[in-house]
C-alpha atoms as one frame of an Amber mdcrd trajectory, in Angstrom:
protein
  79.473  50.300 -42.693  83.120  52.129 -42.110  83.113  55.692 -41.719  84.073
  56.242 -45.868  81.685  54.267 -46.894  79.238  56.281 -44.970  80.669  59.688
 -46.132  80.355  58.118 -49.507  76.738  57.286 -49.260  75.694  60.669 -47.704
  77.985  62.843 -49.778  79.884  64.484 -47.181  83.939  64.372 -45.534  84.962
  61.725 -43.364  86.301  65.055 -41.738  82.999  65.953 -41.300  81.784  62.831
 -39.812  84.233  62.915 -37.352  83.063  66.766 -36.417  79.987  65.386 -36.301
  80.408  62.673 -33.482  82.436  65.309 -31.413  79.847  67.557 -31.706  77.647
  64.390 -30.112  75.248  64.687 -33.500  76.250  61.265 -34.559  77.275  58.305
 -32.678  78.859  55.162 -33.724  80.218  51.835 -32.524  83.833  50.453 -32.838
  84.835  47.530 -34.588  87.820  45.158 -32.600  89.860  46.932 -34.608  88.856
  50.513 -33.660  87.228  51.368 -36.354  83.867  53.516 -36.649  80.766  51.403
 -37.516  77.445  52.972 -38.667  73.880  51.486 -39.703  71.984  52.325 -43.175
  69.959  55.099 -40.794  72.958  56.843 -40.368  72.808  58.287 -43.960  69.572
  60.015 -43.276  70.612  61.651 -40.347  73.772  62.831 -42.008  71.560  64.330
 -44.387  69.161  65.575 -41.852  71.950  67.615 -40.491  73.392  68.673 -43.651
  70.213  70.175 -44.510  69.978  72.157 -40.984  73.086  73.400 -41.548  72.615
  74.599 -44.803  69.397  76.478 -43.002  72.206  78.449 -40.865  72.032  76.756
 -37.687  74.843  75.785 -35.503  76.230  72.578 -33.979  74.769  73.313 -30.893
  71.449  74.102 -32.026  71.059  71.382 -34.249  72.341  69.378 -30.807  69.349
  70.403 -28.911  66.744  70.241 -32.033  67.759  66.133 -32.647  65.855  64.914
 -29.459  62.927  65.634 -31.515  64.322  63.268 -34.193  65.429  60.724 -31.802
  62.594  60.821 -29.369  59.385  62.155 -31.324  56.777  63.653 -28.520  54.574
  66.082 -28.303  56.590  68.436 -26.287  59.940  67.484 -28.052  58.500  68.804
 -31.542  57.241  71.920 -29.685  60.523  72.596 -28.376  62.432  72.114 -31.520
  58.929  74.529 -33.555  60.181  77.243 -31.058  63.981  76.486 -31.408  63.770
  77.286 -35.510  61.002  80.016 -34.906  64.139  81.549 -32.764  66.495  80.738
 -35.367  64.403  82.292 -37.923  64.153  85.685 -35.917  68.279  85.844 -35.780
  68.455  85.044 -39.362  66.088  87.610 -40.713  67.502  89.663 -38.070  70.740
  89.429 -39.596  69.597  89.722 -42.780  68.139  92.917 -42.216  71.386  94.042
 -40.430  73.251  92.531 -43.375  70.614  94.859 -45.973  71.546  98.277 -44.164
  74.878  97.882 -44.523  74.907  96.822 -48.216  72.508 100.220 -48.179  75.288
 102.148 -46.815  77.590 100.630 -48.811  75.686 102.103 -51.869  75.384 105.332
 -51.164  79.355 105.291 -50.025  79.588 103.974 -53.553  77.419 106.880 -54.881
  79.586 109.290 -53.149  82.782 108.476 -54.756  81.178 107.894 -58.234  79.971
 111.524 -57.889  83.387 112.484 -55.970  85.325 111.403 -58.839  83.000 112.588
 -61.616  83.828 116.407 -60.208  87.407 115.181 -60.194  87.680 114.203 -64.102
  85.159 117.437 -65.036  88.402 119.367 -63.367
């Protein structure tokens, strides 16, 4: 199938497809013509990385977790467990990061309420 009828199918850009074979998470064939050629599988793995983006991860990551998709062994599904337990740790890492400063935020918030509360009792 061409590359629209492949966004089509799995609901993303062709922009995006083309991201994703620069970013070496897709690969496709060439037609005579030049054009991009993908298989029926191709729609699952577009959706396989749609959903690990979605999750937060990054091009690169996702790069080194698809060996365990393309290659399923032992040691390639421990090394992509660890790669999201790590990925897990710098998202709840940021989310705590992300929960202090909406905290500060409040009480900045609280401040001028109160601030401006003295101002109209004036």
């Amino acid at each position: 199938m061409r590359i629209g009828d492949l966004a089509a199918r799995a609901g993303v850009s062709v922009r995006s497809l083309r991201y994703y074979e620069e970013q070496g998470l897709l690969v496709s064939t060439r037609s005579p013509g030049g054009q991009r050629q993908y298989t029926d599988k191709e729609i699952g793995r577009v959706r396989f990385i749609q959903r690990l983006y979605a999750a937060g991860l990054a091009s690169r990551t996702i790069a080194e977790l698809l060996p365990c998709v393309d290659s399923p062994t032992a040691q390639n599904a421990d090394a992509a467990w660890t790669q999201l337990q790590q990925e897990r740790d710098r998202i709840t890492q940021h989310i705590e990061e992300l929960t202090q400063a909406r905290d500060a935020l409040d009480q900045l918030i609280a401040i001028n309420r109160e601030h401006r509360s003295r101002l109209a009792a004036r």
